[in-house]
Amino acid sequence: MPHYTLCADDFGLSPAISETIAALAAAGCVNAVSCMAATPGWRRDARLLELVDHASDERAGVEIGIHLVLAGERPITAMPGLNRDGRLPSADRLLVRALAGRIDHGTIAREIDAQFAAFAEALGRPPDFVDAHQHVHVYPGIRQLVIAATLRHAPQAWLRNPGERIGAALQRPFAGKAIGSSIHALGFARALARAGLAANVSFAGHYDFAGDYAALLPRFFRAASARHLVMCHPGSGMADDDSIAAARIVEAKVLAEMPLSERLAQLGLEVDQPYTSRAAELS
């Protein structure tokens, strides 16, 4: 994992989002893409990632990961307890079930396996990293399933830890949101270490999807560790069921202003050497 990772989430959620993220990655404006392999358009959108894998050498260095979908969207497998519209329960409802110990481990494990398989089938390789939509992969009962699936399907991958030290979170915007994520992630880093899996050490990118993103983005790189991860959600187009569609457009415009290496240099931060993706190693 590079020293600084700027990861675009939700690739595959819609064609407009996927096209925007692929363009930003090919231009070197982000260096990680997290893919929703459970969505209906995943196979179609996955072809866009060829732009990333075939980018010129100076733009190389983009990791491609899986953004597991375990809340709010439609699953790949037949799962009991879905909402009336066929979607998975919301992240909040899932958390209540997880805290109460009412998680159907076998059903969720099969869905996780199906999403790893869909990722590998489309790209011909395992993911470089693993995380989940709305960070539900750190919920009690679910984290063990995600760790076990990663060991089976992508043992060389690193996992997203949305936890953060309170002192570091207080130096960035929306510390309350960051601390909330950290509470959910308590013990996750230790669980990963016991399993022999790598992870980011610090995490940022929380905000209300309404602020001045151009001013917020540099502040997300404050108090960084040796493995600092910043999430972002760029996109284009306005979908009725996408509550952050307007914010995605703003984020994309700001991110497109310069490559990540130039952004880091302007902030006086270390610029990493290009990362050689697993796709490049296998080609």
PDB file of C-alpha atoms in Angstrom:
ATOM      1  CA  MET A   1       0.000   0.000   0.000  1.00  0.00           C
ATOM      2  CA  PRO A   2       1.424   3.448  -0.885  1.00  0.00           C
ATOM      3  CA  HIS A   3       2.072   6.042   1.805  1.00  0.00           C
ATOM      4  CA  TYR A   4      -0.927   8.089   0.654  1.00  0.00           C
ATOM      5  CA  THR A   5      -3.952   6.475  -0.955  1.00  0.00           C
ATOM      6  CA  LEU A   6      -6.817   8.528  -2.365  1.00  0.00           C
ATOM      7  CA  CYS A   7      -9.557   5.995  -3.069  1.00  0.00           C
ATOM      8  CA  ALA A   8     -12.638   6.613  -5.225  1.00  0.00           C
ATOM      9  CA  ASP A   9     -15.535   4.550  -3.884  1.00  0.00           C
ATOM     10  CA  ASP A  10     -18.683   3.222  -5.571  1.00  0.00           C
ATOM     11  CA  PHE A  11     -17.313   2.287  -8.992  1.00  0.00           C
ATOM     12  CA  GLY A  12     -20.090   0.263 -10.630  1.00  0.00           C
ATOM     13  CA  LEU A  13     -22.981   2.031  -8.922  1.00  0.00           C
ATOM     14  CA  SER A  14     -23.936   3.769 -12.194  1.00  0.00           C
ATOM     15  CA  PRO A  15     -22.354   4.290 -15.632  1.00  0.00           C
ATOM     16  CA  ALA A  16     -21.827   8.002 -14.923  1.00  0.00           C
ATOM     17  CA  ILE A  17     -20.025   7.303 -11.655  1.00  0.00           C
ATOM     18  CA  SER A  18     -17.875   4.565 -13.190  1.00  0.00           C
ATOM     19  CA  GLU A  19     -16.899   6.663 -16.217  1.00  0.00           C
ATOM     20  CA  THR A  20     -15.896   9.570 -13.997  1.00  0.00           C
ATOM     21  CA  ILE A  21     -13.816   7.411 -11.660  1.00  0.00           C
ATOM     22  CA  ALA A  22     -12.079   5.603 -14.518  1.00  0.00           C
ATOM     23  CA  ALA A  23     -11.114   8.924 -16.109  1.00  0.00           C
ATOM     24  CA  LEU A  24      -9.764  10.278 -12.817  1.00  0.00           C
ATOM     25  CA  ALA A  25      -7.756   7.107 -12.227  1.00  0.00           C
ATOM     26  CA  ALA A  26      -6.311   7.064 -15.755  1.00  0.00           C
ATOM     27  CA  ALA A  27      -5.248  10.701 -15.255  1.00  0.00           C
ATOM     28  CA  GLY A  28      -3.540   9.882 -11.956  1.00  0.00           C
ATOM     29  CA  CYS A  29      -5.918  12.018  -9.905  1.00  0.00           C
ATOM     30  CA  VAL A  30      -6.777   9.085  -7.619  1.00  0.00           C
ATOM     31  CA  ASN A  31      -4.628   6.022  -6.991  1.00  0.00           C
ATOM     32  CA  ALA A  32      -7.246   3.512  -5.858  1.00  0.00           C
ATOM     33  CA  VAL A  33     -10.675   2.478  -7.141  1.00  0.00           C
ATOM     34  CA  SER A  34     -13.147   0.517  -4.997  1.00  0.00           C
ATOM     35  CA  CYS A  35     -15.585  -1.527  -7.096  1.00  0.00           C
ATOM     36  CA  MET A  36     -19.136  -2.665  -6.360  1.00  0.00           C
ATOM     37  CA  ALA A  37     -19.068  -6.082  -8.048  1.00  0.00           C
ATOM     38  CA  ALA A  38     -22.636  -6.819  -6.925  1.00  0.00           C
ATOM     39  CA  THR A  39     -24.307  -4.171  -9.077  1.00  0.00           C
ATOM     40  CA  PRO A  40     -26.110  -5.024 -12.346  1.00  0.00           C
ATOM     41  CA  GLY A  41     -23.735  -2.853 -14.389  1.00  0.00           C
ATOM     42  CA  TRP A  42     -20.509  -4.218 -12.938  1.00  0.00           C
ATOM     43  CA  ARG A  43     -19.486  -6.382 -15.905  1.00  0.00           C
ATOM     44  CA  ARG A  44     -20.118  -3.529 -18.338  1.00  0.00           C
ATOM     45  CA  ASP A  45     -18.332  -0.927 -16.226  1.00  0.00           C
ATOM     46  CA  ALA A  46     -15.382  -3.202 -15.426  1.00  0.00           C
ATOM     47  CA  ARG A  47     -14.229  -2.793 -19.029  1.00  0.00           C
ATOM     48  CA  LEU A  48     -13.576   0.873 -18.260  1.00  0.00           C
ATOM     49  CA  LEU A  49     -10.772  -0.195 -15.943  1.00  0.00           C
ATOM     50  CA  GLU A  50      -8.715  -1.143 -18.992  1.00  0.00           C
ATOM     51  CA  LEU A  51      -8.093   2.617 -19.285  1.00  0.00           C
ATOM     52  CA  VAL A  52      -6.428   2.462 -15.888  1.00  0.00           C
ATOM     53  CA  ASP A  53      -4.350  -0.676 -16.493  1.00  0.00           C
ATOM     54  CA  HIS A  54      -3.079   0.687 -19.809  1.00  0.00           C
ATOM     55  CA  ALA A  55      -2.309   4.201 -18.614  1.00  0.00           C
ATOM     56  CA  SER A  56       1.141   5.560 -19.352  1.00  0.00           C
ATOM     57  CA  ASP A  57       3.971   4.804 -16.928  1.00  0.00           C
ATOM     58  CA  GLU A  58       3.833   8.168 -15.192  1.00  0.00           C
ATOM     59  CA  ARG A  59       0.147   7.582 -14.465  1.00  0.00           C
ATOM     60  CA  ALA A  60       0.584   4.001 -13.284  1.00  0.00           C
ATOM     61  CA  GLY A  61      -0.018   3.212  -9.669  1.00  0.00           C
ATOM     62  CA  VAL A  62      -3.742   2.601  -9.339  1.00  0.00           C
ATOM     63  CA  GLU A  63      -4.958  -0.183  -7.086  1.00  0.00           C
ATOM     64  CA  ILE A  64      -8.279  -1.847  -7.886  1.00  0.00           C
ATOM     65  CA  GLY A  65     -10.237  -3.182  -4.918  1.00  0.00           C
ATOM     66  CA  ILE A  66     -13.631  -4.631  -4.047  1.00  0.00           C
ATOM     67  CA  HIS A  67     -16.303  -2.525  -2.345  1.00  0.00           C
ATOM     68  CA  LEU A  68     -18.461  -5.254  -0.797  1.00  0.00           C
ATOM     69  CA  VAL A  69     -22.177  -4.493  -0.881  1.00  0.00           C
ATOM     70  CA  LEU A  70     -23.899  -5.854   2.222  1.00  0.00           C
ATOM     71  CA  ALA A  71     -26.404  -3.076   2.937  1.00  0.00           C
ATOM     72  CA  GLY A  72     -28.869  -0.920   1.024  1.00  0.00           C
ATOM     73  CA  GLU A  73     -28.476  -2.465  -2.445  1.00  0.00           C
ATOM     74  CA  ARG A  74     -29.572  -5.655  -4.211  1.00  0.00           C
ATOM     75  CA  PRO A  75     -27.510  -8.794  -3.495  1.00  0.00           C
ATOM     76  CA  ILE A  76     -26.227 -11.322  -6.020  1.00  0.00           C
ATOM     77  CA  THR A  77     -27.468 -14.376  -4.150  1.00  0.00           C
ATOM     78  CA  ALA A  78     -30.917 -15.207  -2.788  1.00  0.00           C
ATOM     79  CA  MET A  79     -30.956 -13.858   0.748  1.00  0.00           C
ATOM     80  CA  PRO A  80     -33.789 -14.000   3.289  1.00  0.00           C
ATOM     81  CA  GLY A  81     -34.824 -10.890   5.198  1.00  0.00           C
ATOM     82  CA  LEU A  82     -34.622  -8.499   2.260  1.00  0.00           C
ATOM     83  CA  ASN A  83     -36.688  -5.342   2.144  1.00  0.00           C
ATOM     84  CA  ARG A  84     -39.902  -5.404   0.109  1.00  0.00           C
ATOM     85  CA  ASP A  85     -38.083  -3.893  -2.879  1.00  0.00           C
ATOM     86  CA  GLY A  86     -35.561  -6.731  -2.862  1.00  0.00           C
ATOM     87  CA  ARG A  87     -32.762  -4.674  -1.376  1.00  0.00           C
ATOM     88  CA  LEU A  88     -30.590  -5.501   1.603  1.00  0.00           C
ATOM     89  CA  PRO A  89     -31.393  -3.793   4.922  1.00  0.00           C
ATOM     90  CA  SER A  90     -29.882  -0.357   5.497  1.00  0.00           C
ATOM     91  CA  ALA A  91     -26.505  -0.072   7.204  1.00  0.00           C
ATOM     92  CA  ASP A  92     -28.222   1.149  10.378  1.00  0.00           C
ATOM     93  CA  ARG A  93     -30.599  -1.811  10.472  1.00  0.00           C
ATOM     94  CA  LEU A  94     -27.728  -4.177   9.761  1.00  0.00           C
ATOM     95  CA  LEU A  95     -25.755  -2.705  12.653  1.00  0.00           C
ATOM     96  CA  VAL A  96     -28.658  -3.291  15.043  1.00  0.00           C
ATOM     97  CA  ARG A  97     -28.833  -6.920  13.922  1.00  0.00           C
ATOM     98  CA  ALA A  98     -25.080  -7.322  14.224  1.00  0.00           C
ATOM     99  CA  LEU A  99     -24.970  -5.895  17.755  1.00  0.00           C
ATOM    100  CA  ALA A 100     -27.856  -8.176  18.753  1.00  0.00           C
ATOM    101  CA  GLY A 101     -26.096 -11.213  17.302  1.00  0.00           C
ATOM    102  CA  ARG A 102     -28.853 -11.769  14.749  1.00  0.00           C
ATOM    103  CA  ILE A 103     -26.601 -12.218  11.721  1.00  0.00           C
ATOM    104  CA  ASP A 104     -27.116 -15.199   9.413  1.00  0.00           C
ATOM    105  CA  HIS A 105     -23.442 -15.988   8.959  1.00  0.00           C
ATOM    106  CA  GLY A 106     -23.900 -18.624   6.269  1.00  0.00           C
ATOM    107  CA  THR A 107     -26.100 -16.436   4.084  1.00  0.00           C
ATOM    108  CA  ILE A 108     -23.796 -13.425   4.334  1.00  0.00           C
ATOM    109  CA  ALA A 109     -20.695 -15.556   3.753  1.00  0.00           C
ATOM    110  CA  ARG A 110     -22.196 -16.910   0.517  1.00  0.00           C
ATOM    111  CA  GLU A 111     -22.969 -13.382  -0.686  1.00  0.00           C
ATOM    112  CA  ILE A 112     -19.434 -12.221   0.097  1.00  0.00           C
ATOM    113  CA  ASP A 113     -18.000 -15.186  -1.821  1.00  0.00           C
ATOM    114  CA  ALA A 114     -20.287 -14.418  -4.774  1.00  0.00           C
ATOM    115  CA  GLN A 115     -19.073 -10.819  -4.911  1.00  0.00           C
ATOM    116  CA  PHE A 116     -15.410 -11.870  -4.805  1.00  0.00           C
ATOM    117  CA  ALA A 117     -16.156 -14.307  -7.639  1.00  0.00           C
ATOM    118  CA  ALA A 118     -17.912 -11.606  -9.690  1.00  0.00           C
ATOM    119  CA  PHE A 119     -14.910  -9.312  -9.253  1.00  0.00           C
ATOM    120  CA  ALA A 120     -12.405 -11.981 -10.324  1.00  0.00           C
ATOM    121  CA  GLU A 121     -14.530 -13.120 -13.260  1.00  0.00           C
ATOM    122  CA  ALA A 122     -14.728  -9.615 -14.694  1.00  0.00           C
ATOM    123  CA  LEU A 123     -11.103  -8.596 -14.145  1.00  0.00           C
ATOM    124  CA  GLY A 124      -9.319 -11.958 -14.232  1.00  0.00           C
ATOM    125  CA  ARG A 125      -7.585 -11.383 -10.912  1.00  0.00           C
ATOM    126  CA  PRO A 126      -8.280 -10.874  -7.213  1.00  0.00           C
ATOM    127  CA  PRO A 127      -8.702  -7.404  -5.727  1.00  0.00           C
ATOM    128  CA  ASP A 128      -5.737  -5.407  -4.441  1.00  0.00           C
ATOM    129  CA  PHE A 129      -7.718  -4.359  -1.366  1.00  0.00           C
ATOM    130  CA  VAL A 130     -11.030  -5.039   0.355  1.00  0.00           C
ATOM    131  CA  ASP A 131     -13.587  -2.724   1.957  1.00  0.00           C
ATOM    132  CA  ALA A 132     -17.374  -2.386   2.046  1.00  0.00           C
ATOM    133  CA  HIS A 133     -20.093   0.094   1.226  1.00  0.00           C
ATOM    134  CA  GLN A 134     -20.741   2.237   4.326  1.00  0.00           C
ATOM    135  CA  HIS A 135     -17.954   0.393   6.189  1.00  0.00           C
ATOM    136  CA  VAL A 136     -20.210  -2.499   7.228  1.00  0.00           C
ATOM    137  CA  HIS A 137     -17.271  -4.899   6.901  1.00  0.00           C
ATOM    138  CA  VAL A 138     -16.181  -3.892  10.419  1.00  0.00           C
ATOM    139  CA  TYR A 139     -19.531  -4.719  12.065  1.00  0.00           C
ATOM    140  CA  PRO A 140     -19.507  -7.481  14.717  1.00  0.00           C
ATOM    141  CA  GLY A 141     -20.056 -10.887  13.161  1.00  0.00           C
ATOM    142  CA  ILE A 142     -19.496  -9.551   9.658  1.00  0.00           C
ATOM    143  CA  ARG A 143     -15.833  -8.625  10.101  1.00  0.00           C
ATOM    144  CA  GLN A 144     -14.913 -12.270  10.743  1.00  0.00           C
ATOM    145  CA  LEU A 145     -16.670 -13.318   7.538  1.00  0.00           C
ATOM    146  CA  VAL A 146     -14.885 -10.644   5.491  1.00  0.00           C
ATOM    147  CA  ILE A 147     -11.503 -11.585   6.948  1.00  0.00           C
ATOM    148  CA  ALA A 148     -12.080 -15.272   6.214  1.00  0.00           C
ATOM    149  CA  ALA A 149     -13.218 -14.531   2.645  1.00  0.00           C
ATOM    150  CA  THR A 150     -10.192 -12.318   2.027  1.00  0.00           C
ATOM    151  CA  LEU A 151      -7.873 -15.100   3.160  1.00  0.00           C
ATOM    152  CA  ARG A 152      -9.602 -17.462   0.731  1.00  0.00           C
ATOM    153  CA  HIS A 153      -9.905 -15.190  -2.286  1.00  0.00           C
ATOM    154  CA  ALA A 154      -7.247 -12.454  -1.976  1.00  0.00           C
ATOM    155  CA  PRO A 155      -4.698 -13.256   0.750  1.00  0.00           C
ATOM    156  CA  GLN A 156      -2.276 -10.619  -0.577  1.00  0.00           C
ATOM    157  CA  ALA A 157      -4.890  -7.847  -0.367  1.00  0.00           C
ATOM    158  CA  TRP A 158      -5.014  -5.191   2.341  1.00  0.00           C
ATOM    159  CA  LEU A 159      -8.232  -4.180   4.072  1.00  0.00           C
ATOM    160  CA  ARG A 160      -9.695  -0.783   4.828  1.00  0.00           C
ATOM    161  CA  ASN A 161      -9.731   0.103   8.497  1.00  0.00           C
ATOM    162  CA  PRO A 162     -12.037   3.118   9.017  1.00  0.00           C
ATOM    163  CA  GLY A 163     -10.763   3.519  12.562  1.00  0.00           C
ATOM    164  CA  GLU A 164      -8.589   6.454  13.565  1.00  0.00           C
ATOM    165  CA  ARG A 165      -6.775   7.821  16.610  1.00  0.00           C
ATOM    166  CA  ILE A 166      -8.841  10.483  18.322  1.00  0.00           C
ATOM    167  CA  GLY A 167      -5.945  12.947  18.305  1.00  0.00           C
ATOM    168  CA  ALA A 168      -5.549  12.613  14.544  1.00  0.00           C
ATOM    169  CA  ALA A 169      -9.290  12.807  13.883  1.00  0.00           C
ATOM    170  CA  LEU A 170      -9.510  16.062  15.824  1.00  0.00           C
ATOM    171  CA  GLN A 171      -7.044  17.653  13.410  1.00  0.00           C
ATOM    172  CA  ARG A 172      -9.330  17.033  10.428  1.00  0.00           C
ATOM    173  CA  PRO A 173     -12.860  18.085   9.428  1.00  0.00           C
ATOM    174  CA  PHE A 174     -15.941  16.367  10.867  1.00  0.00           C
ATOM    175  CA  ALA A 175     -14.119  14.669  13.730  1.00  0.00           C
ATOM    176  CA  GLY A 176     -17.411  13.407  15.149  1.00  0.00           C
ATOM    177  CA  LYS A 177     -18.054  11.271  12.081  1.00  0.00           C
ATOM    178  CA  ALA A 178     -14.513   9.937  12.178  1.00  0.00           C
ATOM    179  CA  ILE A 179     -14.793   9.028  15.847  1.00  0.00           C
ATOM    180  CA  GLY A 180     -18.113   7.291  15.157  1.00  0.00           C
ATOM    181  CA  SER A 181     -16.475   5.130  12.491  1.00  0.00           C
ATOM    182  CA  SER A 182     -13.624   4.407  14.891  1.00  0.00           C
ATOM    183  CA  ILE A 183     -16.029   3.139  17.520  1.00  0.00           C
ATOM    184  CA  HIS A 184     -17.541   0.707  15.021  1.00  0.00           C
ATOM    185  CA  ALA A 185     -14.029  -0.432  14.074  1.00  0.00           C
ATOM    186  CA  LEU A 186     -12.764  -1.088  17.604  1.00  0.00           C
ATOM    187  CA  GLY A 187     -10.669  -4.259  17.590  1.00  0.00           C
ATOM    188  CA  PHE A 188     -10.626  -4.531  13.798  1.00  0.00           C
ATOM    189  CA  ALA A 189      -6.916  -3.740  13.436  1.00  0.00           C
ATOM    190  CA  ARG A 190      -6.056  -6.421  16.003  1.00  0.00           C
ATOM    191  CA  ALA A 191      -8.243  -8.950  14.191  1.00  0.00           C
ATOM    192  CA  LEU A 192      -6.461  -8.204  10.915  1.00  0.00           C
ATOM    193  CA  ALA A 193      -3.052  -8.526  12.549  1.00  0.00           C
ATOM    194  CA  ARG A 194      -3.985 -11.911  14.008  1.00  0.00           C
ATOM    195  CA  ALA A 195      -5.043 -13.047  10.537  1.00  0.00           C
ATOM    196  CA  GLY A 196      -1.805 -11.785   8.992  1.00  0.00           C
ATOM    197  CA  LEU A 197      -3.565  -9.222   6.799  1.00  0.00           C
ATOM    198  CA  ALA A 198      -2.375  -5.684   6.110  1.00  0.00           C
ATOM    199  CA  ALA A 199      -4.403  -2.488   6.467  1.00  0.00           C
ATOM    200  CA  ASN A 200      -4.152   1.275   6.315  1.00  0.00           C
ATOM    201  CA  VAL A 201      -3.060   2.834   9.603  1.00  0.00           C
ATOM    202  CA  SER A 202      -4.940   6.148   9.414  1.00  0.00           C
ATOM    203  CA  PHE A 203      -8.169   7.085   7.662  1.00  0.00           C
ATOM    204  CA  ALA A 204      -9.898  10.291   6.535  1.00  0.00           C
ATOM    205  CA  GLY A 205     -12.471  11.715   4.146  1.00  0.00           C
ATOM    206  CA  HIS A 206     -15.525  12.151   6.374  1.00  0.00           C
ATOM    207  CA  TYR A 207     -17.725  15.182   5.693  1.00  0.00           C
ATOM    208  CA  ASP A 208     -21.396  16.096   5.223  1.00  0.00           C
ATOM    209  CA  PHE A 209     -21.357  16.006   1.387  1.00  0.00           C
ATOM    210  CA  ALA A 210     -22.329  19.665   1.410  1.00  0.00           C
ATOM    211  CA  GLY A 211     -19.212  21.605   2.386  1.00  0.00           C
ATOM    212  CA  ASP A 212     -16.504  23.300   0.341  1.00  0.00           C
ATOM    213  CA  TYR A 213     -14.724  20.204  -0.944  1.00  0.00           C
ATOM    214  CA  ALA A 214     -11.817  22.154  -2.433  1.00  0.00           C
ATOM    215  CA  ALA A 215     -11.054  23.501   1.039  1.00  0.00           C
ATOM    216  CA  LEU A 216     -11.736  20.207   2.816  1.00  0.00           C
ATOM    217  CA  LEU A 217      -9.624  17.885   0.668  1.00  0.00           C
ATOM    218  CA  PRO A 218      -6.170  19.167   1.750  1.00  0.00           C
ATOM    219  CA  ARG A 219      -7.231  18.890   5.393  1.00  0.00           C
ATOM    220  CA  PHE A 220      -7.932  15.172   4.965  1.00  0.00           C
ATOM    221  CA  PHE A 221      -4.181  14.632   4.594  1.00  0.00           C
ATOM    222  CA  ARG A 222      -3.346  16.096   7.998  1.00  0.00           C
ATOM    223  CA  ALA A 223      -1.906  13.899  10.773  1.00  0.00           C
ATOM    224  CA  ALA A 224      -1.192  11.114   8.299  1.00  0.00           C
ATOM    225  CA  SER A 225       0.455   7.837   9.248  1.00  0.00           C
ATOM    226  CA  ALA A 226       2.856   5.783   7.141  1.00  0.00           C
ATOM    227  CA  ARG A 227      -0.224   4.233   5.464  1.00  0.00           C
ATOM    228  CA  HIS A 228      -2.825   6.948   5.135  1.00  0.00           C
ATOM    229  CA  LEU A 229      -6.107   6.357   3.293  1.00  0.00           C
ATOM    230  CA  VAL A 230      -8.511   9.075   2.156  1.00  0.00           C
ATOM    231  CA  MET A 231     -11.886   8.069   0.729  1.00  0.00           C
ATOM    232  CA  CYS A 232     -13.735  10.096  -1.908  1.00  0.00           C
ATOM    233  CA  HIS A 233     -16.925   9.655  -3.937  1.00  0.00           C
ATOM    234  CA  PRO A 234     -16.622  11.359  -7.346  1.00  0.00           C
ATOM    235  CA  GLY A 235     -19.212  10.954 -10.077  1.00  0.00           C
ATOM    236  CA  SER A 236     -21.451  12.722 -12.558  1.00  0.00           C
ATOM    237  CA  GLY A 237     -25.142  12.776 -13.358  1.00  0.00           C
ATOM    238  CA  MET A 238     -28.125  13.083 -11.028  1.00  0.00           C
ATOM    239  CA  ALA A 239     -29.846   9.831 -10.032  1.00  0.00           C
ATOM    240  CA  ASP A 240     -33.044   9.992  -7.989  1.00  0.00           C
ATOM    241  CA  ASP A 241     -31.894   7.301  -5.562  1.00  0.00           C
ATOM    242  CA  ASP A 242     -28.399   8.775  -5.058  1.00  0.00           C
ATOM    243  CA  SER A 243     -28.536  11.103  -2.056  1.00  0.00           C
ATOM    244  CA  ILE A 244     -25.010  12.426  -2.642  1.00  0.00           C
ATOM    245  CA  ALA A 245     -25.207  12.890  -6.431  1.00  0.00           C
ATOM    246  CA  ALA A 246     -24.584  16.645  -6.268  1.00  0.00           C
ATOM    247  CA  ALA A 247     -21.586  16.184  -3.990  1.00  0.00           C
ATOM    248  CA  ARG A 248     -20.113  13.598  -6.365  1.00  0.00           C
ATOM    249  CA  ILE A 249     -20.072  16.167  -9.178  1.00  0.00           C
ATOM    250  CA  VAL A 250     -18.282  18.712  -6.990  1.00  0.00           C
ATOM    251  CA  GLU A 251     -15.737  16.149  -5.825  1.00  0.00           C
ATOM    252  CA  ALA A 252     -14.988  15.065  -9.383  1.00  0.00           C
ATOM    253  CA  LYS A 253     -14.343  18.643 -10.477  1.00  0.00           C
ATOM    254  CA  VAL A 254     -11.936  19.266  -7.588  1.00  0.00           C
ATOM    255  CA  LEU A 255     -10.107  15.951  -7.991  1.00  0.00           C
ATOM    256  CA  ALA A 256      -9.648  16.513 -11.746  1.00  0.00           C
ATOM    257  CA  GLU A 257      -7.723  19.741 -11.163  1.00  0.00           C
ATOM    258  CA  MET A 258      -4.396  17.938 -10.770  1.00  0.00           C
ATOM    259  CA  PRO A 259      -2.776  14.492 -10.440  1.00  0.00           C
ATOM    260  CA  LEU A 260      -2.432  13.164  -6.921  1.00  0.00           C
ATOM    261  CA  SER A 261       1.353  13.392  -7.088  1.00  0.00           C
ATOM    262  CA  GLU A 262       1.134  17.130  -7.789  1.00  0.00           C
ATOM    263  CA  ARG A 263      -1.464  17.581  -5.047  1.00  0.00           C
ATOM    264  CA  LEU A 264       0.783  15.850  -2.523  1.00  0.00           C
ATOM    265  CA  ALA A 265       3.771  17.917  -3.635  1.00  0.00           C
ATOM    266  CA  GLN A 266       1.785  21.133  -3.150  1.00  0.00           C
ATOM    267  CA  LEU A 267       0.976  19.979   0.384  1.00  0.00           C
ATOM    268  CA  GLY A 268       4.637  19.274   1.045  1.00  0.00           C
ATOM    269  CA  LEU A 269       4.017  15.547   1.383  1.00  0.00           C
ATOM    270  CA  GLU A 270       6.062  12.607   0.212  1.00  0.00           C
ATOM    271  CA  VAL A 271       5.271  11.425  -3.315  1.00  0.00           C
ATOM    272  CA  ASP A 272       5.262   7.618  -3.612  1.00  0.00           C
ATOM    273  CA  GLN A 273       6.847   5.610  -6.354  1.00  0.00           C
ATOM    274  CA  PRO A 274       4.283   4.179  -8.800  1.00  0.00           C
ATOM    275  CA  TYR A 275       2.556   1.050  -7.550  1.00  0.00           C
ATOM    276  CA  THR A 276       2.709  -1.973  -9.863  1.00  0.00           C
ATOM    277  CA  SER A 277      -0.787  -3.422  -9.966  1.00  0.00           C
ATOM    278  CA  ARG A 278      -1.417  -7.148  -9.835  1.00  0.00           C
ATOM    279  CA  ALA A 279      -3.024  -6.841 -13.253  1.00  0.00           C
ATOM    280  CA  ALA A 280       0.236  -5.513 -14.669  1.00  0.00           C
ATOM    281  CA  GLU A 281       2.212  -8.302 -13.004  1.00  0.00           C
ATOM    282  CA  LEU A 282      -0.029 -10.948 -14.566  1.00  0.00           C
ATOM    283  CA  SER A 283      -0.114  -9.425 -18.049  1.00  0.00           C
TER     284      SER A 283
END
